[in-house]
mmCIF file of C-alpha atoms in Angstrom:
data_model
loop_
_atom_site.group_PDB
_atom_site.id
_atom_site.type_symbol
_atom_site.label_atom_id
_atom_site.label_comp_id
_atom_site.label_asym_id
_atom_site.label_seq_id
_atom_site.Cartn_x
_atom_site.Cartn_y
_atom_site.Cartn_z
ATOM 1 C CA MET A 182 -53.446 23.812 26.925
ATOM 2 C CA GLU A 183 -50.927 22.421 24.499
ATOM 3 C CA THR A 184 -48.015 20.591 26.086
ATOM 4 C CA THR A 185 -44.605 22.093 25.310
ATOM 5 C CA PHE A 186 -42.090 19.528 24.023
ATOM 6 C CA THR A 187 -38.583 19.871 25.432
ATOM 7 C CA PHE A 188 -35.861 17.862 23.745
ATOM 8 C CA THR A 189 -33.247 16.407 26.018
ATOM 9 C CA PRO A 190 -30.890 14.307 23.885
ATOM 10 C CA GLU A 191 -29.726 11.050 25.366
ATOM 11 C CA PRO A 192 -26.819 10.180 23.069
ATOM 12 C CA TYR A 193 -26.245 6.766 24.605
ATOM 13 C CA VAL A 194 -29.733 5.398 23.839
ATOM 14 C CA SER A 195 -31.057 4.362 20.435
ATOM 15 C CA TYR A 196 -34.566 5.661 19.820
ATOM 16 C CA ALA A 197 -37.346 4.679 17.466
ATOM 17 C CA ILE A 198 -38.038 8.201 16.320
ATOM 18 C CA ASN A 199 -41.674 8.549 15.320
ATOM 19 C CA ASP A 200 -42.794 11.789 16.944
ATOM 20 C CA ARG A 201 -42.385 14.610 14.418
ATOM 21 C CA LYS A 202 -41.439 17.224 16.999
ATOM 22 C CA TYR A 203 -38.958 14.882 18.591
ATOM 23 C CA LYS A 204 -37.450 13.966 15.251
ATOM 24 C CA ALA A 205 -37.121 17.578 14.148
ATOM 25 C CA THR A 206 -35.402 18.544 17.372
ATOM 26 C CA TYR A 207 -33.240 15.428 17.325
ATOM 27 C CA ASN A 208 -32.159 16.226 13.768
ATOM 28 C CA ASP A 209 -31.252 19.782 14.740
ATOM 29 C CA TRP A 210 -29.292 18.475 17.710
ATOM 30 C CA SER A 211 -27.339 15.936 15.660
ATOM 31 C CA ILE A 212 -26.428 18.520 13.016
ATOM 32 C CA ASP A 213 -25.324 20.946 15.735
ATOM 33 C CA MET A 214 -23.165 18.336 17.457
ATOM 34 C CA ILE A 215 -21.469 17.380 14.208
ATOM 35 C CA LYS A 216 -20.988 20.835 12.693
ATOM 36 C CA ASN A 217 -20.549 23.060 15.730
ATOM 37 C CA HIS A 218 -19.256 20.631 18.349
ATOM 38 C CA HIS A 219 -16.943 18.844 15.911
ATOM 39 C CA CYS A 220 -18.215 15.366 16.789
ATOM 40 C CA THR A 221 -16.902 13.748 13.609
ATOM 41 C CA VAL A 222 -14.289 11.177 14.653
ATOM 42 C CA THR A 223 -15.357 7.537 14.745
ATOM 43 C CA ILE A 224 -13.833 4.707 16.752
ATOM 44 C CA LYS A 225 -12.535 3.286 13.487
ATOM 45 C CA ASP A 226 -10.798 6.594 12.749
ATOM 46 C CA ILE A 227 -8.968 6.472 16.086
ATOM 47 C CA MET A 228 -8.054 2.791 15.728
ATOM 48 C CA THR A 229 -6.652 3.342 12.231
ATOM 49 C CA LYS A 230 -4.850 6.594 13.055
ATOM 50 C CA LEU A 231 -3.236 5.561 16.341
ATOM 51 C CA HIS A 232 -2.989 1.770 15.846
ATOM 52 C CA VAL A 233 -4.946 1.127 19.039
ATOM 53 C CA SER A 234 -7.694 -1.258 20.164
ATOM 54 C CA THR A 235 -11.293 -0.568 21.117
ATOM 55 C CA TYR A 236 -10.329 -1.320 24.733
ATOM 56 C CA TRP A 237 -7.622 1.382 24.567
ATOM 57 C CA ILE A 238 -10.216 3.850 23.305
ATOM 58 C CA ARG A 239 -12.793 2.907 25.943
ATOM 59 C CA SER A 240 -10.292 3.164 28.783
ATOM 60 C CA ARG A 241 -8.300 6.210 27.641
ATOM 61 C CA ILE A 242 -10.362 8.328 25.268
ATOM 62 C CA ALA A 243 -13.999 7.753 26.242
ATOM 63 C CA PRO A 244 -13.709 9.062 29.830
ATOM 64 C CA ASN A 245 -11.928 12.225 28.722
ATOM 65 C CA VAL A 246 -13.322 13.307 25.362
ATOM 66 C CA GLU A 247 -16.881 14.332 24.526
ATOM 67 C CA TYR A 248 -18.741 11.901 22.317
ATOM 68 C CA ILE A 249 -22.273 11.339 21.112
ATOM 69 C CA LYS A 250 -24.249 8.383 19.886
ATOM 70 C CA ILE A 251 -26.455 8.807 16.841
ATOM 71 C CA THR A 252 -28.908 6.292 15.459
ATOM 72 C CA PRO A 253 -27.969 4.348 12.314
ATOM 73 C CA GLU A 254 -30.995 5.837 10.551
ATOM 74 C CA ARG A 255 -29.842 9.393 11.218
ATOM 75 C CA LEU A 256 -26.289 8.614 10.189
ATOM 76 C CA THR A 257 -27.579 7.231 6.907
ATOM 77 C CA GLU A 258 -29.596 10.412 6.391
ATOM 78 C CA LEU A 259 -26.421 12.438 6.952
ATOM 79 C CA GLY A 260 -24.446 10.322 4.489
ATOM 80 C CA MET A 261 -22.264 8.894 7.241
ATOM 81 C CA ASN A 262 -21.331 5.338 8.118
ATOM 82 C CA PRO A 263 -24.366 3.862 9.922
ATOM 83 C CA LYS A 264 -22.100 1.332 11.656
ATOM 84 C CA SER A 265 -20.114 4.035 13.459
ATOM 85 C CA LEU A 266 -22.617 5.137 16.069
ATOM 86 C CA LEU A 267 -20.164 6.905 18.365
ATOM 87 C CA LEU A 268 -18.693 10.200 17.198
ATOM 88 C CA TYR A 269 -15.920 11.890 19.209
ATOM 89 C CA ASN A 270 -15.298 15.618 19.432
ATOM 90 C CA LYS A 271 -12.260 16.147 17.207
ATOM 91 C CA ILE A 272 -11.127 19.370 18.889
ATOM 92 C CA GLU A 273 -11.229 17.808 22.353
ATOM 93 C CA LEU A 274 -9.602 14.627 21.109
ATOM 94 C CA LYS A 275 -6.656 16.457 19.566
ATOM 95 C CA GLU A 276 -6.133 18.545 22.695
ATOM 96 C CA PHE A 277 -6.388 15.524 24.999
ATOM 97 C CA LEU A 278 -3.834 13.566 22.969
ATOM 98 C CA LYS A 279 -1.483 16.551 22.931
ATOM 99 C CA LYS A 280 -1.586 17.151 26.696
ATOM 100 C CA SER A 281 -1.442 13.437 27.572
ATOM 101 C CA ALA A 282 1.645 12.566 25.524
ATOM 102 C CA ILE A 283 5.355 12.903 26.274
ATOM 103 C CA PHE A 284 7.378 14.317 23.366
ATOM 104 C CA THR A 285 11.094 13.587 23.046
ATOM 105 C CA ARG A 286 13.832 13.769 20.462
ATOM 106 C CA LYS A 287 17.380 12.416 20.235
ATOM 107 C CA THR A 288 18.624 13.680 16.894
ATOM 108 C CA GLU A 289 18.062 16.247 14.194
ATOM 109 C CA VAL A 290 19.071 16.440 10.552
ATOM 110 C CA ILE A 291 21.173 19.290 9.221
ATOM 111 C CA ASP A 292 21.860 19.986 5.565
ATOM 112 C CA LEU A 293 25.549 20.277 4.733
ATOM 113 C CA ALA A 294 24.519 22.108 1.578
ATOM 114 C CA LYS A 295 23.416 24.960 3.847
ATOM 115 C CA CYS A 296 26.388 24.957 6.217
ATOM 116 C CA LYS A 297 28.975 27.727 6.201
ATOM 117 C CA GLU A 298 31.261 25.616 3.997
ATOM 118 C CA ALA A 299 28.583 24.795 1.442
ATOM 119 C CA ASP A 300 30.495 26.637 -1.295
ATOM 120 C CA LYS A 301 33.501 24.423 -0.684
ATOM 121 C CA ILE A 302 31.394 21.286 -1.097
ATOM 122 C CA ALA A 303 29.904 22.600 -4.309
ATOM 123 C CA TYR A 304 33.329 23.552 -5.651
ATOM 124 C CA LEU A 305 34.840 20.144 -4.925
ATOM 125 C CA ILE A 306 31.929 18.310 -6.560
ATOM 126 C CA ASP A 307 31.965 20.573 -9.583
ATOM 127 C CA ASN A 308 35.740 20.288 -10.078
ATOM 128 C CA ASP A 309 36.576 16.721 -9.101
ATOM 129 C CA ALA A 310 35.336 14.078 -11.533
ATOM 130 C CA VAL A 311 35.809 11.230 -9.032
ATOM 131 C CA ILE A 312 33.875 13.009 -6.292
ATOM 132 C CA ALA A 313 31.178 14.091 -8.732
ATOM 133 C CA LYS A 314 30.720 10.524 -9.999
ATOM 134 C CA TRP A 315 30.567 9.114 -6.482
ATOM 135 C CA ASP A 316 28.128 11.796 -5.412
ATOM 136 C CA GLN A 317 25.809 11.105 -8.330
ATOM 137 C CA GLU A 318 25.832 7.333 -7.757
ATOM 138 C CA ASN A 319 24.949 7.786 -4.086
ATOM 139 C CA ARG A 320 22.373 10.522 -4.546
ATOM 140 C CA HIS A 321 19.588 8.375 -3.066
ATOM 141 C CA ALA A 322 21.594 6.815 -0.220
ATOM 142 C CA TYR A 323 20.322 8.643 2.839
ATOM 143 C CA GLY A 324 23.174 10.069 4.901
ATOM 144 C CA LYS A 325 25.915 8.357 2.900
ATOM 145 C CA ARG A 326 26.773 11.407 0.831
ATOM 146 C CA SER A 327 27.176 13.563 3.916
ATOM 147 C CA ASN A 328 29.404 11.007 5.590
ATOM 148 C CA ARG A 329 31.721 11.062 2.588
ATOM 149 C CA LEU A 330 31.749 14.836 2.300
ATOM 150 C CA LEU A 331 32.543 15.394 5.985
ATOM 151 C CA ASN A 332 36.164 14.668 5.168
ATOM 152 C CA MET A 333 36.208 17.659 2.830
ATOM 153 C CA LEU A 334 35.209 20.151 5.500
ATOM 154 C CA ASP A 335 37.216 22.042 8.073
ATOM 155 C CA THR A 336 34.304 22.244 10.514
ATOM 156 C CA GLU A 337 33.785 19.348 12.935
ATOM 157 C CA TYR A 338 30.343 17.735 12.998
ATOM 158 C CA GLU A 339 29.354 14.912 15.310
ATOM 159 C CA ASN A 340 28.192 12.134 13.018
ATOM 160 C CA VAL A 341 25.990 9.866 15.139
ATOM 161 C CA ASN A 342 25.914 6.088 15.020
ATOM 162 C CA GLU A 343 22.404 4.664 14.937
ATOM 163 C CA THR A 344 23.561 1.324 16.358
ATOM 164 C CA ARG A 345 24.580 3.105 19.577
ATOM 165 C CA ARG A 346 21.363 4.996 20.201
ATOM 166 C CA LYS A 347 21.580 4.636 23.986
ATOM 167 C CA ASP A 348 24.702 6.810 23.968
ATOM 168 C CA TYR A 349 22.727 9.880 22.949
ATOM 169 C CA MET A 350 20.604 12.021 25.218
ATOM 170 C CA THR A 351 16.817 11.927 25.039
ATOM 171 C CA VAL A 352 15.644 15.544 25.041
ATOM 172 C CA PRO A 353 12.084 16.520 26.101
ATOM 173 C CA ILE A 354 10.455 18.960 23.668
ATOM 174 C CA ALA A 355 7.321 21.080 23.719
ATOM 175 C CA PRO A 356 4.083 19.208 22.943
ATOM 176 C CA PHE A 357 2.287 19.841 19.673
ATOM 177 C CA ASP A 358 -0.884 18.766 17.897
ATOM 178 C CA PHE A 359 -0.018 15.675 15.877
ATOM 179 C CA TRP A 360 -3.429 14.277 14.902
ATOM 180 C CA ASP A 361 -3.315 15.564 11.317
ATOM 181 C CA MET A 362 0.338 14.644 10.770
ATOM 182 C CA LYS A 363 1.624 11.473 9.153
ATOM 183 C CA LEU A 364 2.200 9.068 12.038
ATOM 184 C CA ILE A 365 4.818 6.347 11.805
ATOM 185 C CA PHE A 366 5.031 3.139 13.826
ATOM 186 C CA ALA A 367 7.646 0.443 14.350
ATOM 187 C CA SER A 368 5.114 -2.031 12.941
ATOM 188 C CA ASP A 369 5.471 -0.272 9.567
ATOM 189 C CA TYR A 370 8.963 -1.799 9.292
ATOM 190 C CA PRO A 371 10.210 -5.393 8.899
ATOM 191 C CA ASN A 372 11.463 -5.370 12.508
ATOM 192 C CA ASN A 373 11.945 -3.041 15.468
ATOM 193 C CA GLU A 374 15.688 -2.613 14.989
ATOM 194 C CA THR A 375 15.255 -1.414 11.411
ATOM 195 C CA ALA A 376 12.495 0.918 12.554
ATOM 196 C CA TYR A 377 14.393 2.522 15.420
ATOM 197 C CA ARG A 378 17.512 2.988 13.325
ATOM 198 C CA ASP A 379 15.440 4.857 10.766
ATOM 199 C CA PHE A 380 13.692 6.971 13.411
ATOM 200 C CA PHE A 381 17.078 7.873 14.897
ATOM 201 C CA ARG A 382 18.801 8.566 11.580
ATOM 202 C CA LYS A 383 16.000 10.857 10.387
ATOM 203 C CA GLY A 384 15.663 12.871 13.588
ATOM 204 C CA MET A 385 12.086 11.864 14.266
ATOM 205 C CA VAL A 386 10.130 12.944 17.325
ATOM 206 C CA LYS A 387 8.898 10.182 19.610
ATOM 207 C CA ILE A 388 5.420 10.624 21.033
ATOM 208 C CA ASN A 389 4.696 8.348 23.996
ATOM 209 C CA ILE A 390 1.020 8.286 24.899
ATOM 210 C CA PHE A 391 -0.121 5.838 27.561
ATOM 211 C CA GLY A 392 2.708 3.496 26.613
ATOM 212 C CA LYS A 393 2.015 3.745 22.879
ATOM 213 C CA ALA A 394 5.045 4.840 20.842
ATOM 214 C CA ILE A 395 4.319 7.004 17.825
ATOM 215 C CA PHE A 396 6.886 8.759 15.635
ATOM 216 C CA VAL A 397 6.588 11.812 13.425
ATOM 217 C CA SER A 398 8.988 13.642 11.162
ATOM 218 C CA VAL A 399 8.919 17.371 11.837
ATOM 219 C CA ASP A 400 11.420 18.260 9.111
ATOM 220 C CA ASN A 401 10.944 18.247 5.359
ATOM 221 C CA LEU A 402 13.781 15.871 4.533
ATOM 222 C CA ASP A 403 12.874 15.897 0.836
ATOM 223 C CA ASP A 404 14.472 19.339 0.622
ATOM 224 C CA VAL A 405 17.711 18.269 2.302
ATOM 225 C CA ILE A 406 20.529 17.794 -0.204
ATOM 226 C CA TYR A 407 23.283 16.457 2.070
ATOM 227 C CA PRO A 408 21.577 15.165 5.215
ATOM 228 C CA LEU A 409 23.714 14.700 8.284
ATOM 229 C CA THR A 410 22.256 13.392 11.549
ATOM 230 C CA THR A 411 23.554 15.046 14.714
ATOM 231 C CA PRO A 412 22.499 14.991 18.394
ATOM 232 C CA TYR A 413 19.458 17.162 18.968
ATOM 233 C CA ALA A 414 20.255 20.540 20.484
ATOM 234 C CA LYS A 415 17.222 22.065 22.169
ATOM 235 C CA ASN A 416 16.819 25.705 21.202
#
């Protein structure tokens, strides 16, 4: 009687795959785990994306997110990096990061060009040569144009001061999937003070995950004509 071969993948052990039946089943399993179980994220991907160490991944991610280990030979066959043997489930990883993080916000950016007195701003700029010249010269100075134009409006807006960040309330917000967003870190700046002033001025969301501070911009500031930073008001 012919013996039936049953494949039980052991993802943490590297095999010398010689048996044809074993190899065929192993290949099917590896394709299934990558395509259908979304095991596509390498340790290097996580380190680069989140600015974390291998120890951080082993202690935080590995116990909570499905991962597999594939032989270098099979990775080469699949056109993947043969040095990245561990592949994490991307769907589980994104969900774990989302539910494990604390999301907060202190400020938001409003566009004075869209406020109820926008027509007044436009009129003043169009009809006052001095204002128009000043506005043009400061077109790329973030926030400066709005500060100047506040004096032209009847409505009161609270114009925050980024050097007094502790005076403004930290507001918890609903968690969201941030893996595919552009993540920003204080280390991207010359120093922490410059970084946190920019985060505050641009209304960025702070994501705190296991003591790691990550920032994301949830607004398209490129479309804002006259940006004004105000305290965040939770809807």
